[in-house]
mmCIF file of C-alpha atoms in Angstrom:
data_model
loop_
_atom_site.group_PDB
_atom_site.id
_atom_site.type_symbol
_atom_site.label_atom_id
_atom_site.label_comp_id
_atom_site.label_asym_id
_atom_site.label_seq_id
_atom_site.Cartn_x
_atom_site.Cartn_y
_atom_site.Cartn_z
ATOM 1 C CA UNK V 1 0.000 0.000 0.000
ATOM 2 C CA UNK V 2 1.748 3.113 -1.033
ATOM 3 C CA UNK V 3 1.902 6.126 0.866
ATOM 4 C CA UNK V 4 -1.625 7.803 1.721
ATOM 5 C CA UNK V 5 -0.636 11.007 0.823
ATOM 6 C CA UNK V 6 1.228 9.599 -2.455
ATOM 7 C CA UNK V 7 -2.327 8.850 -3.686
ATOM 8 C CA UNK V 8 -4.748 11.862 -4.720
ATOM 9 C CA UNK V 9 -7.908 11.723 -2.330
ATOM 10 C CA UNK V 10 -11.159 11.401 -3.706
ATOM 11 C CA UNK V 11 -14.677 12.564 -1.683
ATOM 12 C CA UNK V 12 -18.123 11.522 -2.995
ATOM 13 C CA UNK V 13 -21.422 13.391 -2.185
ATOM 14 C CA UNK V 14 -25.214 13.102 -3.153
ATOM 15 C CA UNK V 15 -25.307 9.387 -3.732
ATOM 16 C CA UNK V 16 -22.257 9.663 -5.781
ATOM 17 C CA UNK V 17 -23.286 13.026 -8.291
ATOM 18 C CA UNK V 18 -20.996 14.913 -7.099
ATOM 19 C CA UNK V 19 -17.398 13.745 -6.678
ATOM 20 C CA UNK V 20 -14.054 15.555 -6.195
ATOM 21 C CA UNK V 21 -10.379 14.855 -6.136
ATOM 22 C CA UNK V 22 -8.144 16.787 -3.871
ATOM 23 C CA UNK V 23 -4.808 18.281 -4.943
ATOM 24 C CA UNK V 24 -2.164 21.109 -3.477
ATOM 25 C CA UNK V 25 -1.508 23.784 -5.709
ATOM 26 C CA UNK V 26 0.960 26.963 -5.603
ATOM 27 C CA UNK V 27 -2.459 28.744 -4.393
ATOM 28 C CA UNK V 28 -3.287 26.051 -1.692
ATOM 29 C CA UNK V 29 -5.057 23.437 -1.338
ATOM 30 C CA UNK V 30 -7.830 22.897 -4.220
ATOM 31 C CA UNK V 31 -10.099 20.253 -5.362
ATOM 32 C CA UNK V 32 -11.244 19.881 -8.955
ATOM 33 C CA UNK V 33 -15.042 17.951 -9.421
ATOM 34 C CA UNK V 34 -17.385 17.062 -11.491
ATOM 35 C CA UNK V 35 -21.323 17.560 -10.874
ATOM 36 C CA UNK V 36 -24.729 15.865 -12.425
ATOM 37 C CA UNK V 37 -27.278 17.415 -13.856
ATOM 38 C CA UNK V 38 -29.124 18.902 -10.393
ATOM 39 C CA UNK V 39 -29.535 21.054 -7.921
ATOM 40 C CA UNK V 40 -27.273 21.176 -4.727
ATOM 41 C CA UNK V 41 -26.775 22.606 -1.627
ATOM 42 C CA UNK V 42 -23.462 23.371 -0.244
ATOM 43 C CA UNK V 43 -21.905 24.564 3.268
ATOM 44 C CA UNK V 44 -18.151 26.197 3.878
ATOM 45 C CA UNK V 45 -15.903 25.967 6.345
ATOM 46 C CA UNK V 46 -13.411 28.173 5.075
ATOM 47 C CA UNK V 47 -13.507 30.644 1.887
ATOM 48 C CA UNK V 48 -13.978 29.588 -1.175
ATOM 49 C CA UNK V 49 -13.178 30.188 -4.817
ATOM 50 C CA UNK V 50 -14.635 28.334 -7.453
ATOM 51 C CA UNK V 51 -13.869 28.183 -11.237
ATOM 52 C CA UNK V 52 -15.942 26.580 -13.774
ATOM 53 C CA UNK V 53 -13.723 23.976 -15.580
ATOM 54 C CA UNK V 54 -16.650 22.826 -18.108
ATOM 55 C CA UNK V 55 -20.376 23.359 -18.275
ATOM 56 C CA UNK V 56 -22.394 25.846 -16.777
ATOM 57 C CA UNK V 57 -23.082 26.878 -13.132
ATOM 58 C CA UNK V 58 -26.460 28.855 -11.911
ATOM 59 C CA UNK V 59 -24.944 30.006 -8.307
ATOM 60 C CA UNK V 60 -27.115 31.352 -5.816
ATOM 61 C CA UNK V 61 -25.170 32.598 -2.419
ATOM 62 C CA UNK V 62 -28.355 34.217 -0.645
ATOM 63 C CA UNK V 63 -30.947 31.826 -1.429
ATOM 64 C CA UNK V 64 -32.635 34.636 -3.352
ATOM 65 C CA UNK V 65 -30.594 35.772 -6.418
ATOM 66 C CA UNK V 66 -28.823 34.063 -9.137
ATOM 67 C CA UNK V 67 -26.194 34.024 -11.301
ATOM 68 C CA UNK V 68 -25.241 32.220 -14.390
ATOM 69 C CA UNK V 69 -21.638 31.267 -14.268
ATOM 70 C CA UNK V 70 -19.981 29.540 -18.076
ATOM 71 C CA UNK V 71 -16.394 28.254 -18.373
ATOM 72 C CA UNK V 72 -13.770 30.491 -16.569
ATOM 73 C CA UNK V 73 -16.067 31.792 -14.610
ATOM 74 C CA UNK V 74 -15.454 32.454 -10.783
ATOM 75 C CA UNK V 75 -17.208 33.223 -8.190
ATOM 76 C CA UNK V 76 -16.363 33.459 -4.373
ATOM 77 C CA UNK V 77 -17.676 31.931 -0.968
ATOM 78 C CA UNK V 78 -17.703 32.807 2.728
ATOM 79 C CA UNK V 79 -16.700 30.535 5.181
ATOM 80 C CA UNK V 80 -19.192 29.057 7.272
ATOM 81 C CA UNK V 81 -22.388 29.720 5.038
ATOM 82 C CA UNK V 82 -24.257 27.674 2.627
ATOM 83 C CA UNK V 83 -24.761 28.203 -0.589
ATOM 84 C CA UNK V 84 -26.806 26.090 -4.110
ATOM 85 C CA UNK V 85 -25.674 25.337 -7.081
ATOM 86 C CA UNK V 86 -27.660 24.179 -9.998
ATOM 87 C CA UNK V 87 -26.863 22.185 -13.485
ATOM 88 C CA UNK V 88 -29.004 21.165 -16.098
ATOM 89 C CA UNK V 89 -25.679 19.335 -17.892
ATOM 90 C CA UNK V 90 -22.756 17.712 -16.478
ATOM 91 C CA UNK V 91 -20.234 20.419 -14.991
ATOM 92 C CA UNK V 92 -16.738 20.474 -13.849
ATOM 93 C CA UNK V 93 -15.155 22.954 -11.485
ATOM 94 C CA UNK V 94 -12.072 23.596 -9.255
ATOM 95 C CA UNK V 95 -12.607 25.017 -5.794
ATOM 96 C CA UNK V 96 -9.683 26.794 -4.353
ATOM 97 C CA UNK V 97 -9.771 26.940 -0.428
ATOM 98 C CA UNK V 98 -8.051 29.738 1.065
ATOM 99 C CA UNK U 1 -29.290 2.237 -5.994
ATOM 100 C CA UNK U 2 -29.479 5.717 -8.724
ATOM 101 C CA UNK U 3 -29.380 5.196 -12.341
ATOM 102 C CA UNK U 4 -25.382 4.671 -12.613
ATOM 103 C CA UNK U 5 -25.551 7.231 -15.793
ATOM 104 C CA UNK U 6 -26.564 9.366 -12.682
ATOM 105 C CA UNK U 7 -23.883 9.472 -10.912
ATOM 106 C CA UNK U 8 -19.913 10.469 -11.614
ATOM 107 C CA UNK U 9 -17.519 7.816 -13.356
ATOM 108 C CA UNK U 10 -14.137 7.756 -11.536
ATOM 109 C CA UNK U 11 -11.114 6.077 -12.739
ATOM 110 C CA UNK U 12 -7.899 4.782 -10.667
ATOM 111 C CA UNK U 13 -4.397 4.691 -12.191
ATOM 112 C CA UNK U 14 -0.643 4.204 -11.243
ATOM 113 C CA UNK U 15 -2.518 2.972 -7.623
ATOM 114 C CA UNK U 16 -4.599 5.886 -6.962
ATOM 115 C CA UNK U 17 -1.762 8.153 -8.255
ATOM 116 C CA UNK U 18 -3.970 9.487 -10.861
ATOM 117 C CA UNK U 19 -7.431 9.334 -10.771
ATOM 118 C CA UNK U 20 -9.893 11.061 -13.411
ATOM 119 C CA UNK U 21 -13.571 11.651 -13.017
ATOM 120 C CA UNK U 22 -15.786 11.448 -16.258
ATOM 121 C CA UNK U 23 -18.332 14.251 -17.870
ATOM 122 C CA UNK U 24 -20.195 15.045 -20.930
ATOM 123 C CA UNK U 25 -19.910 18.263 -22.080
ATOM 124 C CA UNK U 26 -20.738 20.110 -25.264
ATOM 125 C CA UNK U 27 -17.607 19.236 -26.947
ATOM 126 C CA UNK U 28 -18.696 15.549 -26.076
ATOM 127 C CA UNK U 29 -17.089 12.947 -23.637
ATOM 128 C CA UNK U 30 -14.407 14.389 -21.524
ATOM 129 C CA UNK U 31 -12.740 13.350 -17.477
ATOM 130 C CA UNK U 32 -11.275 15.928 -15.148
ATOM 131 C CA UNK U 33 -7.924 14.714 -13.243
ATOM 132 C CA UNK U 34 -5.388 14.730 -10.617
ATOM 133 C CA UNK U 35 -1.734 13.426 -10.475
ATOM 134 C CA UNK U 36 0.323 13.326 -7.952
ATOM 135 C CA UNK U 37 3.784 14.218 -8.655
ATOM 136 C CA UNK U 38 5.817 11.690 -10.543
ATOM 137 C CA UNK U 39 6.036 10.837 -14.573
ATOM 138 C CA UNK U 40 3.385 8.236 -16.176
ATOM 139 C CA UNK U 41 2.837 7.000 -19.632
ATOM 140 C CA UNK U 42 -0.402 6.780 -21.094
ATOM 141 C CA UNK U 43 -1.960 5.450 -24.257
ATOM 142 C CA UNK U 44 -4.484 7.138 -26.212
ATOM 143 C CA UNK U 45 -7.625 5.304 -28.424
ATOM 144 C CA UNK U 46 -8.612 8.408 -29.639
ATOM 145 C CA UNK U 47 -7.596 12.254 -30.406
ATOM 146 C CA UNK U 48 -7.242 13.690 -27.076
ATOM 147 C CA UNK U 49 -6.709 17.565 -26.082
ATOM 148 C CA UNK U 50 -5.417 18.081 -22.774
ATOM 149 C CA UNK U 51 -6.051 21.206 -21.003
ATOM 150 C CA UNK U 52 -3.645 22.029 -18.302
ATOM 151 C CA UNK U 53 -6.009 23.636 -15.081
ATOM 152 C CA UNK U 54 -3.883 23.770 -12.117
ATOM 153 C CA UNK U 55 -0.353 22.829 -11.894
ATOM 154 C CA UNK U 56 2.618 22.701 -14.615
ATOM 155 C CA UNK U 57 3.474 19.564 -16.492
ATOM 156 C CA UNK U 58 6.360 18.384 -18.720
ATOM 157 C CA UNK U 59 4.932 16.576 -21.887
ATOM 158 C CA UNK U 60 6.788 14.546 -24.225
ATOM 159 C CA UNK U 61 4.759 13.029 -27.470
ATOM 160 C CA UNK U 62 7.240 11.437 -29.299
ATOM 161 C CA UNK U 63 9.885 10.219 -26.395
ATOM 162 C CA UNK U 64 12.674 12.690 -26.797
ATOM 163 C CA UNK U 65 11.059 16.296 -27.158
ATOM 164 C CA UNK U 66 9.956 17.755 -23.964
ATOM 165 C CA UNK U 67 7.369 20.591 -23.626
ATOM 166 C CA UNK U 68 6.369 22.485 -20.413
ATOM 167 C CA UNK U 69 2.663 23.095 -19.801
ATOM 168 C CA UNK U 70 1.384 25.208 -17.429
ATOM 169 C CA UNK U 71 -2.736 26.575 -16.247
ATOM 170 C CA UNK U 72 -4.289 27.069 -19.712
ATOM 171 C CA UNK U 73 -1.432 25.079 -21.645
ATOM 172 C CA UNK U 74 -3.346 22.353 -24.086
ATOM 173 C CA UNK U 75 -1.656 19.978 -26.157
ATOM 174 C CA UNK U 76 -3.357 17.527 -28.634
ATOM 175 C CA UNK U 77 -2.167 13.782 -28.890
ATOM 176 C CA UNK U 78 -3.582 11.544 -31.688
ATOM 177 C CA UNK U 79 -5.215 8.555 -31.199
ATOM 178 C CA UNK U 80 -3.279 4.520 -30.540
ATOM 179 C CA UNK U 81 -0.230 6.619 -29.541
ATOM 180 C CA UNK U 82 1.661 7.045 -26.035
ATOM 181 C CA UNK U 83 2.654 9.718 -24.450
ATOM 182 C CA UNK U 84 4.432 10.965 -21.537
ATOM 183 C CA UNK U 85 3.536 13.359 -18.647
ATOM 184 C CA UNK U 86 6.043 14.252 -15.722
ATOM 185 C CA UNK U 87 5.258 16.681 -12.950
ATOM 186 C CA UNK U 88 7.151 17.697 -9.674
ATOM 187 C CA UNK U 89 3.815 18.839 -7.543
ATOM 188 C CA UNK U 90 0.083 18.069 -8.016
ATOM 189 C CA UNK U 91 -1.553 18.806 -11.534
ATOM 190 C CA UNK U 92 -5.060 19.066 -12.344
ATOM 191 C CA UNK U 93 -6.469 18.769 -15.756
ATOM 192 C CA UNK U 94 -9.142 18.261 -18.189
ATOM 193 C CA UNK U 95 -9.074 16.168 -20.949
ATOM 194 C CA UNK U 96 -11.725 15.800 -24.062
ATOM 195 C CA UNK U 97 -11.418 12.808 -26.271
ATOM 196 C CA UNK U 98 -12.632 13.744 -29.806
#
């Protein structure tokens, strides 16, 4: 068995349509992911920046307005609040903890 | 038990040194990775195009020449070829198969 940390981690969430895979970058510590078509709810425990990979993102951070968020786009996150995300296609991201 | 087409393919190489999770997206089937630092060989079925999203990467397509990618850098590599990828800290990527 080779060294934990020699192997990238991988987290699974929603019955398996949303998955991640954790990596350290220059910038920190980051995971990139890929979600289903849905809609899905999210909490922080420490800021957040995400970047659309692939796909297309509708982000709401107040429960009340949203925005439409297309490849290379980025949009920020609290710590300790929740926030939804919603998909109608397969999307791919990388989340950037700081 | 959900549809499996519902939830995220994930794929284990070089013992969970690499690991890739799968996506349709409008430019058709594509899988967004991680590799831990090290150098791996792969072999292509089809035209792939790499893009680079986190991290830097050495490249070499034909064995000898050796090209450095870094976020944004995308190299194409033809199909029922191999082709090498060597990188001294984590790399994310995505990677469409044509």
């Amino acid at each position: 068995m080779s060294n934990p940390t020699d192997t990238v981690s991988h987290n699974t969430y929603f019955d398996g349509k949303v998955q991640s895979l954790g990596l350290q970058t220059t910038d920190g510590k980051a995971t990139v992911g890929v979600m289903k078509a849905g809609s899905y709810e999210f909490g922080t425990s420490s800021p957040e920046k995400m970047i659309i990979v692939a796909g297309t993102a509708k982000v709401s951070l107040d429960g009340e307005t949203w925005n439409t968020y297309g490849p290379q786009g980025i949009f920020d996150v609290q710590a300790n609040v929740k926030f939804q995300i919603s998909c109608e296609a397969d999307l791919a991201y990388i989340c950037y903890y700081e």
